[in-house]
Short mmCIF file of C-alpha atoms and ligand atoms in Angstrom, two decimals:
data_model
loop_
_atom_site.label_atom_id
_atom_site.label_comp_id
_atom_site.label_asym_id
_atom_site.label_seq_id
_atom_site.Cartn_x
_atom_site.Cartn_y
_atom_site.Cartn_z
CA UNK A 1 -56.70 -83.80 -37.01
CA UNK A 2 -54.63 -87.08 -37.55
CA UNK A 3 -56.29 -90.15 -38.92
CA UNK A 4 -56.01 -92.25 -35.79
CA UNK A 5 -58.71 -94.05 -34.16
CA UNK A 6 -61.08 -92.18 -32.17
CA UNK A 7 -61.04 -94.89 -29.40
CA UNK A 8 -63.64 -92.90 -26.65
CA UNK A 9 -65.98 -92.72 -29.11
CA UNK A 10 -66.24 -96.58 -29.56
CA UNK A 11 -69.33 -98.39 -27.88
CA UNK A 12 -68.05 -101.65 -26.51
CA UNK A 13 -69.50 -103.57 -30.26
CA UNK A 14 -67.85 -101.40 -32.06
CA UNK A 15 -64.20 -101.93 -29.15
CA UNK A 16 -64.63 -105.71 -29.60
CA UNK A 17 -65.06 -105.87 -33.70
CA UNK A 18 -61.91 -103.37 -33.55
CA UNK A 19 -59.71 -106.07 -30.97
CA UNK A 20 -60.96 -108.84 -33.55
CA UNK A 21 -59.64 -106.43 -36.33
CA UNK A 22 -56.63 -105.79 -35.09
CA UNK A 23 -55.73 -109.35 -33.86
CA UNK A 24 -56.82 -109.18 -30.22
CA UNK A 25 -58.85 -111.68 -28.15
CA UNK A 26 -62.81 -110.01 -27.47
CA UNK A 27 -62.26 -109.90 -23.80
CA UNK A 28 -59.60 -106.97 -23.73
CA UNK A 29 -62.11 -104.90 -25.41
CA UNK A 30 -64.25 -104.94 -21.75
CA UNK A 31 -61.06 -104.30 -19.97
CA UNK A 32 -59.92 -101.23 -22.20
CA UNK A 33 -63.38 -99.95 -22.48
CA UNK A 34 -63.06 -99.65 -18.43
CA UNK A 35 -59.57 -97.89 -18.16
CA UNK A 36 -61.36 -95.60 -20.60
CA UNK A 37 -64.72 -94.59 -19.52
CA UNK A 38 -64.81 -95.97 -15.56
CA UNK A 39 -60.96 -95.22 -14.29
CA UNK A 40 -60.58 -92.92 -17.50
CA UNK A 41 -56.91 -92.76 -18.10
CA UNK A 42 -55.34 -90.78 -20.63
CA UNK A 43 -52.58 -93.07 -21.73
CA UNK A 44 -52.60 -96.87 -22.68
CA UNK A 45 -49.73 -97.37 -20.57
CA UNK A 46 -51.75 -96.93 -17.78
CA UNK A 47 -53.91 -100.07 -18.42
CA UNK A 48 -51.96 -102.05 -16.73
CA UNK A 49 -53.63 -105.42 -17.13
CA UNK A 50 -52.80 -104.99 -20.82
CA UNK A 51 -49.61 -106.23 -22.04
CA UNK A 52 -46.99 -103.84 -23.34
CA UNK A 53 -47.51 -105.34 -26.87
CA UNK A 54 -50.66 -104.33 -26.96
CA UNK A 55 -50.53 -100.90 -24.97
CA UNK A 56 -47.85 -99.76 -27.74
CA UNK A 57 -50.40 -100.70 -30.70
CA UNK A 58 -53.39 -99.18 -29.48
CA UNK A 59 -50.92 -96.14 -28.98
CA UNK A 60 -49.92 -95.97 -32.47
CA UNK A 61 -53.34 -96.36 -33.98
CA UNK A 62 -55.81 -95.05 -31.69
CA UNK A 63 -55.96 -91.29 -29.90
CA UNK A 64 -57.40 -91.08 -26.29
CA UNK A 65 -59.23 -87.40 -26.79
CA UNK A 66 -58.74 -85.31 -24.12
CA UNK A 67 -60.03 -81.76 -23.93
CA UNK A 68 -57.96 -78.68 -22.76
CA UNK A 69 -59.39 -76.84 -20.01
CA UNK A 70 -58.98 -72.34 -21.12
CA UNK A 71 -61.11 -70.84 -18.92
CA UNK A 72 -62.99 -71.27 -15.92
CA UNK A 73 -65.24 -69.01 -14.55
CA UNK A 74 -66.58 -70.05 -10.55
CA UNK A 75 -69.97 -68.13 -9.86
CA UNK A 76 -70.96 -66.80 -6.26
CA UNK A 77 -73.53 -69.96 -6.21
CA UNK A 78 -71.16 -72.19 -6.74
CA UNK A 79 -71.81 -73.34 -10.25
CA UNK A 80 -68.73 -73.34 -12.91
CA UNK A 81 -68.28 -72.74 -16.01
CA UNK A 82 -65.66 -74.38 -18.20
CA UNK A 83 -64.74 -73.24 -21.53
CA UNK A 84 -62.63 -76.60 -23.52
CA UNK A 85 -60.43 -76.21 -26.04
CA UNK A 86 -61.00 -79.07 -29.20
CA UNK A 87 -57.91 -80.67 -30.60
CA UNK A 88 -58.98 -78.26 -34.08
CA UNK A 89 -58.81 -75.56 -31.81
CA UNK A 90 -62.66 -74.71 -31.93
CA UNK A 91 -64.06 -74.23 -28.10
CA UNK A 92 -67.73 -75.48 -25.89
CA UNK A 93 -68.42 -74.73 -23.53
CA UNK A 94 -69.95 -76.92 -20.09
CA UNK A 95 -71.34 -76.22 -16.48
CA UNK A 96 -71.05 -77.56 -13.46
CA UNK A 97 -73.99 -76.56 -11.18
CA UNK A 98 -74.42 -78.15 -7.72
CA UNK A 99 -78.39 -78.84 -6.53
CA UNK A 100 -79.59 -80.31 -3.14
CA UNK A 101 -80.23 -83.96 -5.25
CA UNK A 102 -76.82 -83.72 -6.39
CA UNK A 103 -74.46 -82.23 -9.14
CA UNK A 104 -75.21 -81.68 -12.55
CA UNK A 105 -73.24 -81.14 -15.83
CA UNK A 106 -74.44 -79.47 -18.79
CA UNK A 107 -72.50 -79.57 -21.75
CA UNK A 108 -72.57 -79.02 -25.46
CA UNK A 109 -73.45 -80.86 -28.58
CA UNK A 110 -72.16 -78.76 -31.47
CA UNK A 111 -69.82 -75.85 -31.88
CA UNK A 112 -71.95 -73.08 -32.42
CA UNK A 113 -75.89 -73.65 -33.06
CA UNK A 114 -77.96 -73.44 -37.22
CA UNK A 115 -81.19 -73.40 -35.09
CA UNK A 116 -81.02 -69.64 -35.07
CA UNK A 117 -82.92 -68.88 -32.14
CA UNK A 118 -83.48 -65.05 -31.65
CA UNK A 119 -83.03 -64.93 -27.91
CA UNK A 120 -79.90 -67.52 -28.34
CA UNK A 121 -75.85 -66.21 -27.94
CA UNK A 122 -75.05 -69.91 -29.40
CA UNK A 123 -76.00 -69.52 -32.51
CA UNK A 124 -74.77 -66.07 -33.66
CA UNK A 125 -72.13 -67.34 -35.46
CA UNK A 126 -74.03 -70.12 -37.12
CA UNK A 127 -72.84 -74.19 -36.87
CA UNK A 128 -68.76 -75.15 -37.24
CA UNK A 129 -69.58 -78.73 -36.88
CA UNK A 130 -71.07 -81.58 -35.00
CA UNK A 131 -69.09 -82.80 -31.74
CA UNK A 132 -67.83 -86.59 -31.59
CA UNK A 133 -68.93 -88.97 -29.09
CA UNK A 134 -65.45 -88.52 -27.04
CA UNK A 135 -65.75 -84.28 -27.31
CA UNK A 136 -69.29 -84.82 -25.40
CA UNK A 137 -67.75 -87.55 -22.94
CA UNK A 138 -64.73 -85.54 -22.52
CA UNK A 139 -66.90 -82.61 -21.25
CA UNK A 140 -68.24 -84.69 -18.38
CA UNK A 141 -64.78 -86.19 -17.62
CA UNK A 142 -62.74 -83.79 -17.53
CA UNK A 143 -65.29 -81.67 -15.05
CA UNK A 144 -65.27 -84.66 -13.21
CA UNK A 145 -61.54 -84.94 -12.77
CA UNK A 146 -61.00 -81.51 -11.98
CA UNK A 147 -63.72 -81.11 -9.41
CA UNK A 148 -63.07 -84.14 -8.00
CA UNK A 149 -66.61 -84.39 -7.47
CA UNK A 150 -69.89 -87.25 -7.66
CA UNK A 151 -71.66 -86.17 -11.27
CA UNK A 152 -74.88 -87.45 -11.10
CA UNK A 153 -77.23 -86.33 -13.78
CA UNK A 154 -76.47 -84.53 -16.85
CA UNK A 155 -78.14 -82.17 -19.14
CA UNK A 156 -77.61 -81.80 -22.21
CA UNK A 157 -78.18 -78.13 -23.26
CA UNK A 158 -75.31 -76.38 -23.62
CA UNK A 159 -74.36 -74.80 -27.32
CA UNK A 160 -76.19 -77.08 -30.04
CA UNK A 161 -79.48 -78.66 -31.04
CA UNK A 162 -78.46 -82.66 -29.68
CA UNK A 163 -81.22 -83.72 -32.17
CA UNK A 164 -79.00 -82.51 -34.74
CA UNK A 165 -76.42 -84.77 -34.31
CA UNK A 166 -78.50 -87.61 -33.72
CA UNK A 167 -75.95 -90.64 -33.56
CA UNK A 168 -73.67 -89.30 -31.60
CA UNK A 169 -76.01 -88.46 -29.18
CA UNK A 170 -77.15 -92.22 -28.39
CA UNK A 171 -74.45 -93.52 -28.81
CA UNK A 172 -73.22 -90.73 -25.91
CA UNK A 173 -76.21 -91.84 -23.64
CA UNK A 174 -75.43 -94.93 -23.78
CA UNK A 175 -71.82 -95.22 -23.32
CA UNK A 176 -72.51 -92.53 -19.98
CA UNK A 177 -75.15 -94.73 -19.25
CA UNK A 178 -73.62 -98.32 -19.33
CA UNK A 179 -72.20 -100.35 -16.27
CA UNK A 180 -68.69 -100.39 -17.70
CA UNK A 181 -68.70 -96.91 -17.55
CA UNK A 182 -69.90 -93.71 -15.64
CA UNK A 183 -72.82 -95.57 -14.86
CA UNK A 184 -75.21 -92.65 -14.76
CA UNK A 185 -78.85 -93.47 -14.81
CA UNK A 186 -80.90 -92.22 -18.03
CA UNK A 187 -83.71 -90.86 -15.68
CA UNK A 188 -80.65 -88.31 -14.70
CA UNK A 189 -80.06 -87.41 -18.19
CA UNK A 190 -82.13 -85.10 -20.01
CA UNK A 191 -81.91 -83.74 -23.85
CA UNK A 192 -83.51 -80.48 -24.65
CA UNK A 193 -84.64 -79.74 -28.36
CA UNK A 194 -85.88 -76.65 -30.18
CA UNK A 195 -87.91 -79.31 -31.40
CA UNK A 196 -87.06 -81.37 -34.61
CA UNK A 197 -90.48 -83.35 -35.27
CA UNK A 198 -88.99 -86.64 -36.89
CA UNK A 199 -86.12 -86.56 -34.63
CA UNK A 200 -88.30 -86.71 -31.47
CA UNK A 201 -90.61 -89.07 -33.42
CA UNK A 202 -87.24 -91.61 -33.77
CA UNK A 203 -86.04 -91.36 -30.31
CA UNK A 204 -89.71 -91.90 -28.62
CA UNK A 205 -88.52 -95.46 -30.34
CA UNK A 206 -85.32 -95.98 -29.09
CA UNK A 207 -86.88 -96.94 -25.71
CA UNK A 208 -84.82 -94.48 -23.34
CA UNK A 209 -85.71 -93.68 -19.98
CA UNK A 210 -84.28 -89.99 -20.39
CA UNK A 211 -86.29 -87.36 -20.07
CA UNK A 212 -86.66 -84.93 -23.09
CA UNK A 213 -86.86 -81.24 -22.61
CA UNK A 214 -89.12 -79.22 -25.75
CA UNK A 215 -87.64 -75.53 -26.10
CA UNK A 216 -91.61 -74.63 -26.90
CA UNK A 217 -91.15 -70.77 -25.69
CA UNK A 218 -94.63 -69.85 -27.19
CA UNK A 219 -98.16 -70.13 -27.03
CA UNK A 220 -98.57 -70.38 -30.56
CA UNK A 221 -97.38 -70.79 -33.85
CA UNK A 222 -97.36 -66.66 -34.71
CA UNK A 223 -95.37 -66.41 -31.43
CA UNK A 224 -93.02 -68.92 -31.45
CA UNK A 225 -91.91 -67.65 -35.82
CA UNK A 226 -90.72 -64.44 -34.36
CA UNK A 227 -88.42 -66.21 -31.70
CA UNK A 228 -87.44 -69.34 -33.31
CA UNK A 229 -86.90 -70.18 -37.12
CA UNK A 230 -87.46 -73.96 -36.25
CA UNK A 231 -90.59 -73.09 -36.16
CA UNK A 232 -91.23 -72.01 -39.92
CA UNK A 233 -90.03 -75.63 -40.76
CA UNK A 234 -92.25 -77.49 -38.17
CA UNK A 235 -95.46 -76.71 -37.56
CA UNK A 236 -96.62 -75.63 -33.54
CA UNK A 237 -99.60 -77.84 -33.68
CA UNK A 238 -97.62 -80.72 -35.07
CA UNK A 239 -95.08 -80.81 -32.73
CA UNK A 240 -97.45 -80.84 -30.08
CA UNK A 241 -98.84 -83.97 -31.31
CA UNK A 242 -95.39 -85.04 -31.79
CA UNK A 243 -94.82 -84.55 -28.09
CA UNK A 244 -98.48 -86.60 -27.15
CA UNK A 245 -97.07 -89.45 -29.34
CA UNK A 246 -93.99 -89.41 -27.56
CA UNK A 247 -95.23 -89.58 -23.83
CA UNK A 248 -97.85 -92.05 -24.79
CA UNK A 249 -95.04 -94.25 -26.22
CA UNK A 250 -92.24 -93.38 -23.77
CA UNK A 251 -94.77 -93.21 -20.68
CA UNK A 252 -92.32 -90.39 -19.53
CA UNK A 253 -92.82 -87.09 -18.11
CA UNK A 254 -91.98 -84.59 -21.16
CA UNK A 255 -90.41 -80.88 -20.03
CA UNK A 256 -91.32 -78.00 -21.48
CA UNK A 257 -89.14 -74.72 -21.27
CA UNK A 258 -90.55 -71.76 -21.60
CA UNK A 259 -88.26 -68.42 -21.94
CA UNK A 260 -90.17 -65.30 -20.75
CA UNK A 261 -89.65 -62.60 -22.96
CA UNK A 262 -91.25 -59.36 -22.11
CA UNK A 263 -93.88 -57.69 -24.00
CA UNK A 264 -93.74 -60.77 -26.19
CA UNK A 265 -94.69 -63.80 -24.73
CA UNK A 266 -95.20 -63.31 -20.87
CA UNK A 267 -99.03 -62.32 -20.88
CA UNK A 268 -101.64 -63.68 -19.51
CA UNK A 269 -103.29 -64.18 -22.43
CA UNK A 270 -100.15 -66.17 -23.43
CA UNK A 271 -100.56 -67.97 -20.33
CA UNK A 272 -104.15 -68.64 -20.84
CA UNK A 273 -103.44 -70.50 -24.20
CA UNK A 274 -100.64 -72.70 -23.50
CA UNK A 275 -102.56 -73.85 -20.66
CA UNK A 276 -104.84 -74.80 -22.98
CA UNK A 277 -102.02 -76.43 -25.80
CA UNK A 278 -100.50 -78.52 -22.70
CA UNK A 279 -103.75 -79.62 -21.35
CA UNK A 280 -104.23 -83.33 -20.41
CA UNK A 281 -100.28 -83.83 -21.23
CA UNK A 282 -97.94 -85.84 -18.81
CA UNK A 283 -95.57 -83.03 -18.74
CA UNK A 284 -94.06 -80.16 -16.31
CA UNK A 285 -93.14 -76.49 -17.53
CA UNK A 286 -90.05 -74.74 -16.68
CA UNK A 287 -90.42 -71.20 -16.85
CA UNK A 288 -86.73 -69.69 -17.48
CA UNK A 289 -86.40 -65.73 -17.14
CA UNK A 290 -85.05 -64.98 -20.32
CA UNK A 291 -81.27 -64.03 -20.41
CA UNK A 292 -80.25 -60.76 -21.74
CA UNK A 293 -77.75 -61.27 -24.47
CA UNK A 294 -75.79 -57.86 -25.50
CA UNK A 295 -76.65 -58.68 -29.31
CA UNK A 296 -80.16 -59.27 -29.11
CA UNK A 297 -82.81 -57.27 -27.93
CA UNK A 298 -84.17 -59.22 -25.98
CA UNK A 299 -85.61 -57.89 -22.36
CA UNK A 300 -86.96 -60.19 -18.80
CA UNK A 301 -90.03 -60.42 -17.77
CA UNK A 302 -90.28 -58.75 -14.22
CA UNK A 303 -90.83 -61.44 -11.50
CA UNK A 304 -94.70 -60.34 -11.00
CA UNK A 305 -94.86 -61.18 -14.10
CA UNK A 306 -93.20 -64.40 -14.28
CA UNK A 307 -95.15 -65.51 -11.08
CA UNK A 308 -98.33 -64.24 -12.72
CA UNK A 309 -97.68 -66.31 -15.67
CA UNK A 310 -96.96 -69.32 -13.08
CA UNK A 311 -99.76 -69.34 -11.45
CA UNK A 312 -102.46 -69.37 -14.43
CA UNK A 313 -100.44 -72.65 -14.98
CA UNK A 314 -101.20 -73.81 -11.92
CA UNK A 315 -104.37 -72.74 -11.92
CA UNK A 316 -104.87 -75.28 -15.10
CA UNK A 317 -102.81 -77.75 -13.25
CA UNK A 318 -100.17 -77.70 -15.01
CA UNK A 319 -96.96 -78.08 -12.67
CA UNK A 320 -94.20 -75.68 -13.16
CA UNK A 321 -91.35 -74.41 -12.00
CA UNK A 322 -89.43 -71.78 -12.49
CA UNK A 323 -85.69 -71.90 -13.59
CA UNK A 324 -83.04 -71.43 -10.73
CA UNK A 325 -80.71 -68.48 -12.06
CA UNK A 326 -77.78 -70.36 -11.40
CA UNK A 327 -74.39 -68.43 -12.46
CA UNK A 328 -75.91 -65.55 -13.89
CA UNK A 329 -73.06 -63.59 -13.00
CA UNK A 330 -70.52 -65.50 -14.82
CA UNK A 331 -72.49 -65.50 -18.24
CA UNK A 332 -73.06 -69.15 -17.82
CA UNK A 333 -76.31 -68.61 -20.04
CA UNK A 334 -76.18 -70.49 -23.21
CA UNK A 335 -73.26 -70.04 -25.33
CA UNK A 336 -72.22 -66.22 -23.98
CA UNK A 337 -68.88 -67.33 -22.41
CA UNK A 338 -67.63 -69.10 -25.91
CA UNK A 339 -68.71 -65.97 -27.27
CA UNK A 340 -66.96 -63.36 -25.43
CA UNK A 341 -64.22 -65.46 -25.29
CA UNK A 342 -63.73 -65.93 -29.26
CA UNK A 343 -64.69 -62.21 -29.25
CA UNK A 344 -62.03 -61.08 -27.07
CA UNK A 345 -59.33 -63.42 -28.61
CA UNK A 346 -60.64 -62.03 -32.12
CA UNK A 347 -61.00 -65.51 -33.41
CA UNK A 348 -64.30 -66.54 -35.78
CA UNK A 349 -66.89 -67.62 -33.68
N1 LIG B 401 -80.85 -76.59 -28.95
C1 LIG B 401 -81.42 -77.11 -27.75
C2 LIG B 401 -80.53 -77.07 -26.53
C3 LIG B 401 -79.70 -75.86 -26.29
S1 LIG B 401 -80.46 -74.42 -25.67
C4 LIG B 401 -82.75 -76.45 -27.49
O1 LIG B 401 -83.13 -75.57 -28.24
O2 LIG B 401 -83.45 -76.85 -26.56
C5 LIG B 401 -81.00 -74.79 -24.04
C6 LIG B 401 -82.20 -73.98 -23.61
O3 LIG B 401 -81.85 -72.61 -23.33
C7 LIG B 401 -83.29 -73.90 -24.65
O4 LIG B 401 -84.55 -74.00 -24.05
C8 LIG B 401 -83.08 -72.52 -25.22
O5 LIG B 401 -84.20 -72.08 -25.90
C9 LIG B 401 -82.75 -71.74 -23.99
N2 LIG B 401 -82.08 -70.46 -24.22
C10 LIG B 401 -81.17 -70.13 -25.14
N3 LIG B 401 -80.80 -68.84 -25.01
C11 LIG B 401 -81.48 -68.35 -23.97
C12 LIG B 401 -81.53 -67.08 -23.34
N4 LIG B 401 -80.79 -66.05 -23.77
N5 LIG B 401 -82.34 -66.95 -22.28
C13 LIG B 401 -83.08 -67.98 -21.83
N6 LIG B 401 -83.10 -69.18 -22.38
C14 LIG B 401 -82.30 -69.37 -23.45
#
């Protein structure tokens, strides 16, 4: 890493106190801040509105961070999966997938995952580090440049726990989100968390239209300690009311996602009581067939069983869906692709 300016990650405050800083009038800090999130060039001598002067000073003291495309995997369905190299060499991984309301990215937060989650290839080899604001734009850029195609929403739940890098999260949505930029609507963005109570508490308050996705997986405290360690910190029943709080505030729809893991939490009894946890909540379950990951033992549910466990939902009114398997035969589940890759080119993961 050199100790230049991380431009991308700027929000356009933090652009126009750096233009003041350096000697520059406020207004070029609109115009750069569009050459770099709506036209998105990767050199200041493309911004050609911007004299040379100033092009050759933002070049010696500020980086434009790009990320290297090293794999790309294209599944039958269409969806893709990108693996990104990080100028410190570490890797993330992000997917395109393309749905009849239009195309959606989902990238990464972190490299590698502390969260721990049993079922979960992203966290075997524990958290390298947070990503910056630019490695979670450059995700969605990049995919955007080389598809050459509309991005319209984007999820974020791709290797990390977004919750756990807080800041650079909103400061992500809204630099994705913001007229000079991308331009993408927060109603097309949603963030999906294992569930960090005080975290979920701080952005019902940041008054985002996003919708926010709760990894809940179980019916229960007892069930959801054997899949999750998050949940030994932070209490079932808690969260819960964490998640009332946060619709009552928000007035927004809240997801839950629900992995079905045979013989462990994809019985009817199982379905019985989270009808009852969910009941009277503004919110929509998403049942996802659990992925198989070769290090964990981990089996699916069959799809009786899944659509058994759908409709005592429905039954309870509760609506839910179940999880498209989009890409399933390119690994594009959570965090396997970084993993065989790093596997396969011996490196730490
Ligand atoms: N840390 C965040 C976001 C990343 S994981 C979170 O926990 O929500 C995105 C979603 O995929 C989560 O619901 C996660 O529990 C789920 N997931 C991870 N591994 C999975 C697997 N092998 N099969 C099915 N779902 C999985």
């Amino acid at each position: 890493m050199n100790d230049k300016v991380d431009i991308l990650s700027m929000s356009m405050d933090e652009l126009i106190e750096f233009m003041e800083k350096i000697g520059e009038k406020k207004f070029r800090a609109k115009q750069i801040y569009e050459w770099l999130h709506e036209k998105r060039v990767s050199s200041f001598t493309e911004m050609t509105n911007i004299s040379k002067a100033l092009q050759d000073k933002l070049a010696v003291n500020c980086d434009i961070v790009t990320l290297r495309e090293v794999k790309k995997l294209e599944s039958k369905d269409g969806t893709r999966k990108y693996l990104f190299e990080l100028n410190d060499h570490h890797v993330v991984e992000s997917v395109f997938m393309s749905y009849k309301h239009g195309n959606s990215v989902c990238i990464s937060s972190q490299v590698g995952c502390r969260m721990g989650c049993k079922f979960c290839a992203s966290t075997i080899g524990g958290l390298k580090r947070n990503l910056t604001v630019s490695e979670m734009l450059g995700q969605v850029y990049e995919i955007n440049r080389i598809s050459g195609q509309r991005i319209s929403n984007i999820v974020i739940m791709g290797t990390g726990e977004p919750l756990d890098n807080y800041d650079v999260l909103i400061k992500f949505i809204k630099i994705i989100n913001s007229e000079e930029g991308m331009n993408i609507s927060q109603r097309n963005i949603t963030v999906s968390t294992c569930g960090i109570i005080e975290k979920i508490n701080e952005i019902a308050d940041e008054n985002l239209k996003i919708t926010l996705a709760i990894s809940l997986h179980a019916p229960n405290n007892s069930i959801r300690k054997t899949m999750m360690p998050i949940a030994n910190a932070y209490d079932y029943d808690l969260l819960i009311e964490a998640c009332k709080d946060y619709v009552k505030k928000t007035k927004r729809r809240i997801t839950f996602e629900y992995s079905l893991v045979k013989g462990v939490n994809d019985g009817i009894e199982c379905a019985k009581e989270l009808s009852k946890v969910l009941k009277g909540i503004l919110c929509h379950v998403n049942l996802i067939p659990v992925n198989q990951v070769e290090e964990r033992s981990y089996r699916h549910s069959s799809k009786d069983t899944i659509l058994a466990f759908k409709n005592v939902l429905e039954k309870h009114k509760i609506p839910t869906t179940i999880r498209r398997e989009l890409g399933s035969d390119i690994d594009a589940a959570c965090g396997q692709l970084r993993r065989s890759y790093t596997k396969d080119n011996n490196k730490e993961v």
